[in-house]
């Protein structure tokens, strides 16, 4: 199964947004505005639920993209940039480009925050 950068970007930003809202409602706001029900909810359980949600979101979006668009826009753009590939490559044999700098930066920040959160919780 192939995954477009649009689907990966959507899942990543959704996960970061949900995590930010969880943090805000759990400990980021002044005590009077926090949700008391989230105080007893374990952050690791939240991370598991959020991960599963983002994987399901990616799967659904990827499935919808495959159904809605028979021609892969990203693959066609790659083929247009490389005329030599047009003659020899089918849509399934073209390698995917790396993610752009903003996506790579956000992915590294996400990994660093998850590791820091794990270390912070275990101490």
PDB file of C-alpha atoms in Angstrom:
ATOM      1  CA  UNK A   1       0.000   0.000   0.000  1.00  0.00           C
ATOM      2  CA  UNK A   2       1.255   3.426  -0.901  1.00  0.00           C
ATOM      3  CA  UNK A   3       0.763   6.473   1.265  1.00  0.00           C
ATOM      4  CA  UNK A   4       0.701   9.997  -0.076  1.00  0.00           C
ATOM      5  CA  UNK A   5       2.430  12.872   1.664  1.00  0.00           C
ATOM      6  CA  UNK A   6      -0.963  14.582   2.013  1.00  0.00           C
ATOM      7  CA  UNK A   7      -2.305  11.656   4.057  1.00  0.00           C
ATOM      8  CA  UNK A   8       0.824  11.458   6.208  1.00  0.00           C
ATOM      9  CA  UNK A   9       0.732  15.221   6.784  1.00  0.00           C
ATOM     10  CA  UNK A  10      -2.948  15.050   7.775  1.00  0.00           C
ATOM     11  CA  UNK A  11      -2.346  12.242  10.273  1.00  0.00           C
ATOM     12  CA  UNK A  12       0.709  13.932  11.763  1.00  0.00           C
ATOM     13  CA  UNK A  13      -0.904  17.347  12.198  1.00  0.00           C
ATOM     14  CA  UNK A  14      -4.074  15.757  13.592  1.00  0.00           C
ATOM     15  CA  UNK A  15      -2.018  13.825  16.138  1.00  0.00           C
ATOM     16  CA  UNK A  16      -0.031  16.899  17.150  1.00  0.00           C
ATOM     17  CA  UNK A  17      -3.229  18.957  17.413  1.00  0.00           C
ATOM     18  CA  UNK A  18      -5.032  16.363  19.544  1.00  0.00           C
ATOM     19  CA  UNK A  19      -1.963  16.016  21.768  1.00  0.00           C
ATOM     20  CA  UNK A  20      -1.732  19.771  22.217  1.00  0.00           C
ATOM     21  CA  UNK A  21      -5.415  20.040  23.153  1.00  0.00           C
ATOM     22  CA  UNK A  22      -5.013  17.137  25.613  1.00  0.00           C
ATOM     23  CA  UNK A  23      -2.007  18.810  27.232  1.00  0.00           C
ATOM     24  CA  UNK A  24      -3.798  22.156  27.333  1.00  0.00           C
ATOM     25  CA  UNK A  25      -6.917  20.747  28.993  1.00  0.00           C
ATOM     26  CA  UNK A  26      -4.910  18.546  31.356  1.00  0.00           C
ATOM     27  CA  UNK A  27      -2.133  20.826  32.551  1.00  0.00           C
ATOM     28  CA  UNK A  28      -1.603  23.818  30.250  1.00  0.00           C
ATOM     29  CA  UNK A  29      -4.477  25.976  31.457  1.00  0.00           C
ATOM     30  CA  UNK A  30      -4.927  27.544  34.909  1.00  0.00           C
ATOM     31  CA  UNK A  31      -6.501  25.163  37.435  1.00  0.00           C
ATOM     32  CA  UNK A  32      -9.971  26.687  37.145  1.00  0.00           C
ATOM     33  CA  UNK A  33     -10.185  25.919  33.401  1.00  0.00           C
ATOM     34  CA  UNK A  34      -8.746  22.395  33.384  1.00  0.00           C
ATOM     35  CA  UNK A  35     -10.886  19.303  32.904  1.00  0.00           C
ATOM     36  CA  UNK A  36     -10.789  17.331  36.148  1.00  0.00           C
ATOM     37  CA  UNK A  37     -11.648  14.079  34.367  1.00  0.00           C
ATOM     38  CA  UNK A  38      -8.374  14.258  32.422  1.00  0.00           C
ATOM     39  CA  UNK A  39      -6.271  14.601  35.578  1.00  0.00           C
ATOM     40  CA  UNK A  40      -6.616  10.912  36.390  1.00  0.00           C
ATOM     41  CA  UNK A  41      -6.286   9.716  32.776  1.00  0.00           C
ATOM     42  CA  UNK A  42      -2.842   8.186  32.149  1.00  0.00           C
ATOM     43  CA  UNK A  43      -0.790   9.935  29.470  1.00  0.00           C
ATOM     44  CA  UNK A  44       0.513   6.612  28.154  1.00  0.00           C
ATOM     45  CA  UNK A  45      -3.032   5.338  27.606  1.00  0.00           C
ATOM     46  CA  UNK A  46      -3.833   8.577  25.820  1.00  0.00           C
ATOM     47  CA  UNK A  47      -0.767   8.109  23.587  1.00  0.00           C
ATOM     48  CA  UNK A  48      -1.862   4.570  22.698  1.00  0.00           C
ATOM     49  CA  UNK A  49      -5.416   5.671  21.860  1.00  0.00           C
ATOM     50  CA  UNK A  50      -4.130   8.631  19.852  1.00  0.00           C
ATOM     51  CA  UNK A  51      -1.669   6.441  17.926  1.00  0.00           C
ATOM     52  CA  UNK A  52      -4.384   3.945  17.019  1.00  0.00           C
ATOM     53  CA  UNK A  53      -6.682   6.796  15.972  1.00  0.00           C
ATOM     54  CA  UNK A  54      -3.987   8.311  13.715  1.00  0.00           C
ATOM     55  CA  UNK A  55      -3.209   4.928  12.118  1.00  0.00           C
ATOM     56  CA  UNK A  56      -6.918   4.388  11.406  1.00  0.00           C
ATOM     57  CA  UNK A  57      -7.154   7.942  10.028  1.00  0.00           C
ATOM     58  CA  UNK A  58      -4.191   7.286   7.715  1.00  0.00           C
ATOM     59  CA  UNK A  59      -5.700   4.015   6.557  1.00  0.00           C
ATOM     60  CA  UNK A  60      -9.097   5.541   5.820  1.00  0.00           C
ATOM     61  CA  UNK A  61      -7.592   8.550   4.030  1.00  0.00           C
ATOM     62  CA  UNK A  62      -5.292   6.334   1.979  1.00  0.00           C
ATOM     63  CA  UNK A  63      -8.200   4.072   1.041  1.00  0.00           C
ATOM     64  CA  UNK A  64     -10.319   7.084   0.046  1.00  0.00           C
ATOM     65  CA  UNK A  65      -7.468   8.511  -2.042  1.00  0.00           C
ATOM     66  CA  UNK A  66      -7.018   5.214  -3.872  1.00  0.00           C
ATOM     67  CA  UNK A  67     -10.726   4.987  -4.613  1.00  0.00           C
ATOM     68  CA  UNK A  68     -11.190   8.615  -5.642  1.00  0.00           C
ATOM     69  CA  UNK A  69      -8.088   9.067  -7.751  1.00  0.00           C
ATOM     70  CA  UNK A  70      -7.002   6.280 -10.088  1.00  0.00           C
ATOM     71  CA  UNK A  71      -3.983   8.302 -11.241  1.00  0.00           C
ATOM     72  CA  UNK A  72      -1.588   9.149  -8.463  1.00  0.00           C
ATOM     73  CA  UNK A  73      -0.783  12.864  -8.672  1.00  0.00           C
ATOM     74  CA  UNK A  74       2.545  12.539  -6.882  1.00  0.00           C
ATOM     75  CA  UNK A  75       3.716   9.741  -9.159  1.00  0.00           C
ATOM     76  CA  UNK A  76       2.694  11.663 -12.258  1.00  0.00           C
ATOM     77  CA  UNK A  77       4.605  14.715 -10.999  1.00  0.00           C
ATOM     78  CA  UNK A  78       7.709  12.572 -10.493  1.00  0.00           C
ATOM     79  CA  UNK A  79       7.342  11.124 -13.983  1.00  0.00           C
ATOM     80  CA  UNK A  80       7.030  14.632 -15.438  1.00  0.00           C
ATOM     81  CA  UNK A  81      10.262  15.714 -13.715  1.00  0.00           C
ATOM     82  CA  UNK A  82      12.175  12.683 -15.003  1.00  0.00           C
ATOM     83  CA  UNK A  83      11.498  12.148 -18.712  1.00  0.00           C
ATOM     84  CA  UNK A  84      13.666   9.026 -18.776  1.00  0.00           C
ATOM     85  CA  UNK A  85      11.295   7.364 -16.287  1.00  0.00           C
ATOM     86  CA  UNK A  86       8.258   7.966 -18.497  1.00  0.00           C
ATOM     87  CA  UNK A  87       9.418   5.368 -20.987  1.00  0.00           C
ATOM     88  CA  UNK A  88      10.431   2.663 -18.536  1.00  0.00           C
ATOM     89  CA  UNK A  89       8.468   3.073 -15.322  1.00  0.00           C
ATOM     90  CA  UNK A  90       4.959   2.137 -14.436  1.00  0.00           C
ATOM     91  CA  UNK A  91       3.094   4.001 -11.712  1.00  0.00           C
ATOM     92  CA  UNK A  92       3.902   1.288  -9.155  1.00  0.00           C
ATOM     93  CA  UNK A  93       7.653   1.161  -9.719  1.00  0.00           C
ATOM     94  CA  UNK A  94       8.498   4.831  -9.091  1.00  0.00           C
ATOM     95  CA  UNK A  95      10.223   5.518  -5.786  1.00  0.00           C
ATOM     96  CA  UNK A  96       8.642   8.078  -3.468  1.00  0.00           C
ATOM     97  CA  UNK A  97      10.408  11.385  -2.856  1.00  0.00           C
ATOM     98  CA  UNK A  98      11.566  12.198   0.649  1.00  0.00           C
ATOM     99  CA  UNK A  99       9.380  14.423   2.754  1.00  0.00           C
ATOM    100  CA  UNK A 100      10.108  18.143   2.652  1.00  0.00           C
ATOM    101  CA  UNK A 101      12.101  20.011   5.296  1.00  0.00           C
ATOM    102  CA  UNK A 102       9.033  21.175   7.328  1.00  0.00           C
ATOM    103  CA  UNK A 103       7.672  17.633   7.526  1.00  0.00           C
ATOM    104  CA  UNK A 104      11.055  16.214   8.537  1.00  0.00           C
ATOM    105  CA  UNK A 105      11.474  18.913  11.203  1.00  0.00           C
ATOM    106  CA  UNK A 106       8.028  18.264  12.662  1.00  0.00           C
ATOM    107  CA  UNK A 107       8.666  14.509  12.661  1.00  0.00           C
ATOM    108  CA  UNK A 108      11.912  14.989  14.596  1.00  0.00           C
ATOM    109  CA  UNK A 109      10.175  17.325  17.062  1.00  0.00           C
ATOM    110  CA  UNK A 110       7.384  14.795  17.523  1.00  0.00           C
ATOM    111  CA  UNK A 111       9.872  12.000  18.218  1.00  0.00           C
ATOM    112  CA  UNK A 112      11.815  14.192  20.660  1.00  0.00           C
ATOM    113  CA  UNK A 113       8.657  15.169  22.534  1.00  0.00           C
ATOM    114  CA  UNK A 114       7.458  11.554  22.779  1.00  0.00           C
ATOM    115  CA  UNK A 115      10.855  10.440  24.094  1.00  0.00           C
ATOM    116  CA  UNK A 116      11.002  13.343  26.561  1.00  0.00           C
ATOM    117  CA  UNK A 117       7.473  12.590  27.734  1.00  0.00           C
ATOM    118  CA  UNK A 118       8.329   8.933  28.246  1.00  0.00           C
ATOM    119  CA  UNK A 119      11.458   9.796  30.234  1.00  0.00           C
ATOM    120  CA  UNK A 120       9.588  12.406  32.280  1.00  0.00           C
ATOM    121  CA  UNK A 121       6.754  10.015  33.148  1.00  0.00           C
ATOM    122  CA  UNK A 122       9.030   7.142  34.157  1.00  0.00           C
ATOM    123  CA  UNK A 123      11.090   9.244  36.582  1.00  0.00           C
TER     124      UNK A 123
END
